Amino acid sequence: NDQPVEIPALSSRLIHKGMVWDLVSDTFDFNGEQLTREYVKHTGAVAVLTINDRDELLLMKQYRRPVGSFLMEFPAGLLDVPGEPKLECAKRELAEEANLAASNWEELISFHTTPGGNSETITVFIAKGLSPANSDYVTSGEERDMPQSWVPIRQALASVLNSEIKSPTAVVGIMAYALKTGILAK
């Protein structure tokens, strides 16, 4: 299993203060050697694997500038409200992005997106028992145009295995859900 460890920084420098994340440079001692590593310091995020009563998965098409693509993704968002628990953030994001509420919630999996250069951890929740939400959230930017699709879970899994879905959150979430529910064995 992964093992968290606290290795204090001998020095830490802010290279860039971003709107969502910062770029930092840390120097630290590792096995008697001074190392310097630059990385993205990220707030973390949540995502919601949303399942309707027909066992279909909600996927949303979102433009992602760094990879120059529209990616099929889950409703998701940053842990950017101080003190907000992850589950409450997931509920808020589901309402804001999909205008849905859910009566059944379960934490599915947490993972580091790119641990060699980014501190982001994403927690994926499963949401079931869906109903319309009363969200007055006004979308902007890339969130303004996110077409929604309800996709059978087996079809979503096939899209992952054929590299047709590449968003790491969707890939990890769909694979974890398939393993958890035994879809791969059926």
Tab-separated table of N, CA, C and O in Angstrom, residues 48-58 74 106-109 124-128 151-154 156-157 169-186:
chain	number	residue	atom	x	y	z
A	48	VAL	N	-18.282	12.996	-9.507
A	48	VAL	CA	-19.491	12.244	-9.175
A	48	VAL	C	-19.831	11.284	-10.307
A	48	VAL	O	-20.212	11.713	-11.395
A	49	LEU	N	-19.680	9.987	-10.043
A	49	LEU	CA	-20.126	8.949	-10.957
A	49	LEU	C	-21.628	8.803	-10.700
A	49	LEU	O	-22.035	8.279	-9.666
A	50	THR	N	-22.413	9.323	-11.619
A	50	THR	CA	-23.855	9.458	-11.438
A	50	THR	C	-24.562	8.353	-12.222
A	50	THR	O	-24.398	8.247	-13.432
A	51	ILE	N	-25.360	7.541	-11.528
A	51	ILE	CA	-26.049	6.396	-12.132
A	51	ILE	C	-27.562	6.602	-12.010
A	51	ILE	O	-28.074	6.833	-10.911
A	52	ASN	N	-28.257	6.497	-13.157
A	52	ASN	CA	-29.719	6.627	-13.112
A	52	ASN	C	-30.365	5.263	-12.857
A	52	ASN	O	-29.678	4.251	-12.697
A	53	ASP	N	-31.698	5.226	-12.842
A	53	ASP	CA	-32.409	3.985	-12.522
A	53	ASP	C	-32.373	2.957	-13.654
A	53	ASP	O	-32.868	1.843	-13.493
A	54	ARG	N	-31.788	3.305	-14.794
A	54	ARG	CA	-31.603	2.360	-15.907
A	54	ARG	C	-30.143	1.869	-15.962
A	54	ARG	O	-29.722	1.313	-16.972
A	55	ASP	N	-29.390	2.102	-14.892
A	55	ASP	CA	-27.969	1.755	-14.821
A	55	ASP	C	-27.153	2.407	-15.924
A	55	ASP	O	-26.219	1.814	-16.463
A	56	GLU	N	-27.504	3.649	-16.233
A	56	GLU	CA	-26.732	4.444	-17.183
A	56	GLU	C	-25.922	5.467	-16.403
A	56	GLU	O	-26.343	5.953	-15.348
A	57	LEU	N	-24.786	5.794	-16.946
A	57	LEU	CA	-23.819	6.694	-16.337
A	57	LEU	C	-23.909	8.063	-17.009
A	57	LEU	O	-23.978	8.134	-18.238
A	58	LEU	N	-23.900	9.115	-16.232
A	58	LEU	CA	-23.913	10.470	-16.783
A	58	LEU	C	-22.489	10.868	-17.155
A	58	LEU	O	-21.591	10.879	-16.313
A	74	PHE	N	-17.122	13.221	-15.684
A	74	PHE	CA	-18.180	13.238	-14.676
A	74	PHE	C	-18.412	14.678	-14.223
A	74	PHE	O	-17.507	15.514	-14.331
A	106	GLU	N	-22.058	7.285	-2.023
A	106	GLU	CA	-21.030	6.374	-1.541
A	106	GLU	C	-19.684	6.829	-2.103
A	106	GLU	O	-19.583	7.163	-3.282
A	107	GLU	N	-18.663	6.824	-1.262
A	107	GLU	CA	-17.320	7.136	-1.758
A	107	GLU	C	-16.794	5.911	-2.491
A	107	GLU	O	-16.823	4.803	-1.955
A	108	LEU	N	-16.332	6.108	-3.726
A	108	LEU	CA	-15.855	5.003	-4.550
A	108	LEU	C	-14.343	4.841	-4.468
A	108	LEU	O	-13.838	3.762	-4.157
A	109	ILE	N	-13.591	5.918	-4.746
A	109	ILE	CA	-12.138	5.805	-4.824
A	109	ILE	C	-11.507	7.188	-4.777
A	109	ILE	O	-12.130	8.170	-5.179
A	124	VAL	N	-13.715	10.241	-5.988
A	124	VAL	CA	-14.885	9.962	-6.815
A	124	VAL	C	-15.972	9.373	-5.928
A	124	VAL	O	-15.729	8.420	-5.184
A	125	PHE	N	-17.157	9.959	-6.016
A	125	PHE	CA	-18.334	9.472	-5.303
A	125	PHE	C	-19.302	8.841	-6.289
A	125	PHE	O	-19.366	9.250	-7.454
A	126	ILE	N	-20.077	7.867	-5.821
A	126	ILE	CA	-21.186	7.305	-6.587
A	126	ILE	C	-22.452	7.994	-6.100
A	126	ILE	O	-22.682	8.093	-4.893
A	127	ALA	N	-23.277	8.469	-7.041
A	127	ALA	CA	-24.553	9.098	-6.703
A	127	ALA	C	-25.680	8.335	-7.402
A	127	ALA	O	-25.632	8.118	-8.615
A	128	LYS	N	-26.676	7.925	-6.615
A	128	LYS	CA	-27.859	7.228	-7.138
A	128	LYS	C	-29.094	7.821	-6.477
A	128	LYS	O	-28.990	8.606	-5.549
A	151	VAL	N	-25.054	7.017	-20.613
A	151	VAL	CA	-24.369	5.935	-21.327
A	151	VAL	C	-24.451	4.656	-20.491
A	151	VAL	O	-24.115	4.683	-19.294
A	152	PRO	N	-24.855	3.537	-21.097
A	152	PRO	CA	-24.813	2.270	-20.353
A	152	PRO	C	-23.394	2.015	-19.845
A	152	PRO	O	-22.412	2.258	-20.554
A	153	ILE	N	-23.279	1.508	-18.634
A	153	ILE	CA	-21.972	1.347	-18.008
A	153	ILE	C	-21.061	0.435	-18.830
A	153	ILE	O	-19.865	0.696	-18.957
A	154	ARG	N	-21.592	-0.600	-19.437
A	154	ARG	CA	-20.761	-1.483	-20.272
A	154	ARG	C	-20.204	-0.731	-21.480
A	154	ARG	O	-19.065	-0.953	-21.891
A	156	ALA	N	-19.633	2.536	-21.575
A	156	ALA	CA	-18.606	3.441	-21.038
A	156	ALA	C	-17.317	2.678	-20.773
A	156	ALA	O	-16.218	3.160	-21.079
A	157	LEU	N	-17.437	1.481	-20.228
A	157	LEU	CA	-16.265	0.649	-19.961
A	157	LEU	C	-15.552	0.298	-21.269
A	157	LEU	O	-14.320	0.390	-21.354
A	169	THR	N	-10.106	10.912	-14.454
A	169	THR	CA	-11.161	10.726	-13.461
A	169	THR	C	-12.212	9.756	-13.979
A	169	THR	O	-12.656	8.862	-13.251
A	170	ALA	N	-12.618	9.923	-15.232
A	170	ALA	CA	-13.598	9.003	-15.815
A	170	ALA	C	-13.011	7.599	-15.945
A	170	ALA	O	-13.674	6.606	-15.632
A	171	VAL	N	-11.769	7.494	-16.391
A	171	VAL	CA	-11.134	6.186	-16.556
A	171	VAL	C	-11.078	5.457	-15.214
A	171	VAL	O	-11.526	4.306	-15.090
A	172	VAL	N	-10.532	6.111	-14.210
A	172	VAL	CA	-10.397	5.483	-12.892
A	172	VAL	C	-11.769	5.174	-12.307
A	172	VAL	O	-12.010	4.076	-11.791
A	173	GLY	N	-12.695	6.122	-12.392
A	173	GLY	CA	-14.026	5.923	-11.823
A	173	GLY	C	-14.792	4.798	-12.488
A	173	GLY	O	-15.395	3.956	-11.812
A	174	ILE	N	-14.780	4.760	-13.817
A	174	ILE	CA	-15.506	3.709	-14.540
A	174	ILE	C	-14.894	2.344	-14.253
A	174	ILE	O	-15.617	1.367	-13.999
A	175	MET	N	-13.567	2.248	-14.269
A	175	MET	CA	-12.914	0.970	-13.986
A	175	MET	C	-13.188	0.515	-12.544
A	175	MET	O	-13.486	-0.656	-12.307
A	176	ALA	N	-13.087	1.435	-11.592
A	176	ALA	CA	-13.340	1.078	-10.192
A	176	ALA	C	-14.789	0.635	-9.995
A	176	ALA	O	-15.056	-0.348	-9.293
A	177	TYR	N	-15.712	1.334	-10.625
A	177	TYR	CA	-17.129	0.966	-10.504
A	177	TYR	C	-17.376	-0.406	-11.133
A	177	TYR	O	-18.099	-1.235	-10.567
A	178	ALA	N	-16.777	-0.664	-12.287
A	178	ALA	CA	-16.936	-1.960	-12.946
A	178	ALA	C	-16.397	-3.087	-12.063
A	178	ALA	O	-17.022	-4.147	-11.940
A	179	LEU	N	-15.251	-2.868	-11.437
A	179	LEU	CA	-14.693	-3.882	-10.539
A	179	LEU	C	-15.558	-4.064	-9.289
A	179	LEU	O	-15.812	-5.184	-8.869
A	180	LYS	N	-15.985	-2.956	-8.721
A	180	LYS	CA	-16.783	-2.998	-7.491
A	180	LYS	C	-18.110	-3.724	-7.681
A	180	LYS	O	-18.544	-4.480	-6.821
A	181	THR	N	-18.734	-3.495	-8.824
A	181	THR	CA	-20.060	-4.060	-9.073
A	181	THR	C	-20.023	-5.399	-9.791
A	181	THR	O	-21.066	-6.001	-10.027
A	182	GLY	N	-18.837	-5.866	-10.170
A	182	GLY	CA	-18.713	-7.155	-10.830
A	182	GLY	C	-19.093	-7.142	-12.302
A	182	GLY	O	-19.285	-8.199	-12.903
A	183	ILE	N	-19.175	-5.964	-12.899
A	183	ILE	CA	-19.551	-5.872	-14.309
A	183	ILE	C	-18.552	-6.624	-15.184
A	183	ILE	O	-18.921	-7.241	-16.182
A	184	LEU	N	-17.279	-6.609	-14.812
A	184	LEU	CA	-16.264	-7.293	-15.604
A	184	LEU	C	-16.461	-8.797	-15.603
A	184	LEU	O	-16.067	-9.483	-16.540
A	185	ALA	N	-17.069	-9.336	-14.553
A	185	ALA	CA	-17.260	-10.779	-14.448
A	185	ALA	C	-18.514	-11.274	-15.167
A	185	ALA	O	-18.683	-12.459	-15.372
A	186	LYS	N	-19.376	-10.349	-15.540
A	186	LYS	CA	-20.654	-10.737	-16.159
A	186	LYS	C	-20.530	-10.948	-17.642
A	186	LYS	O	-19.767	-10.368	-18.323
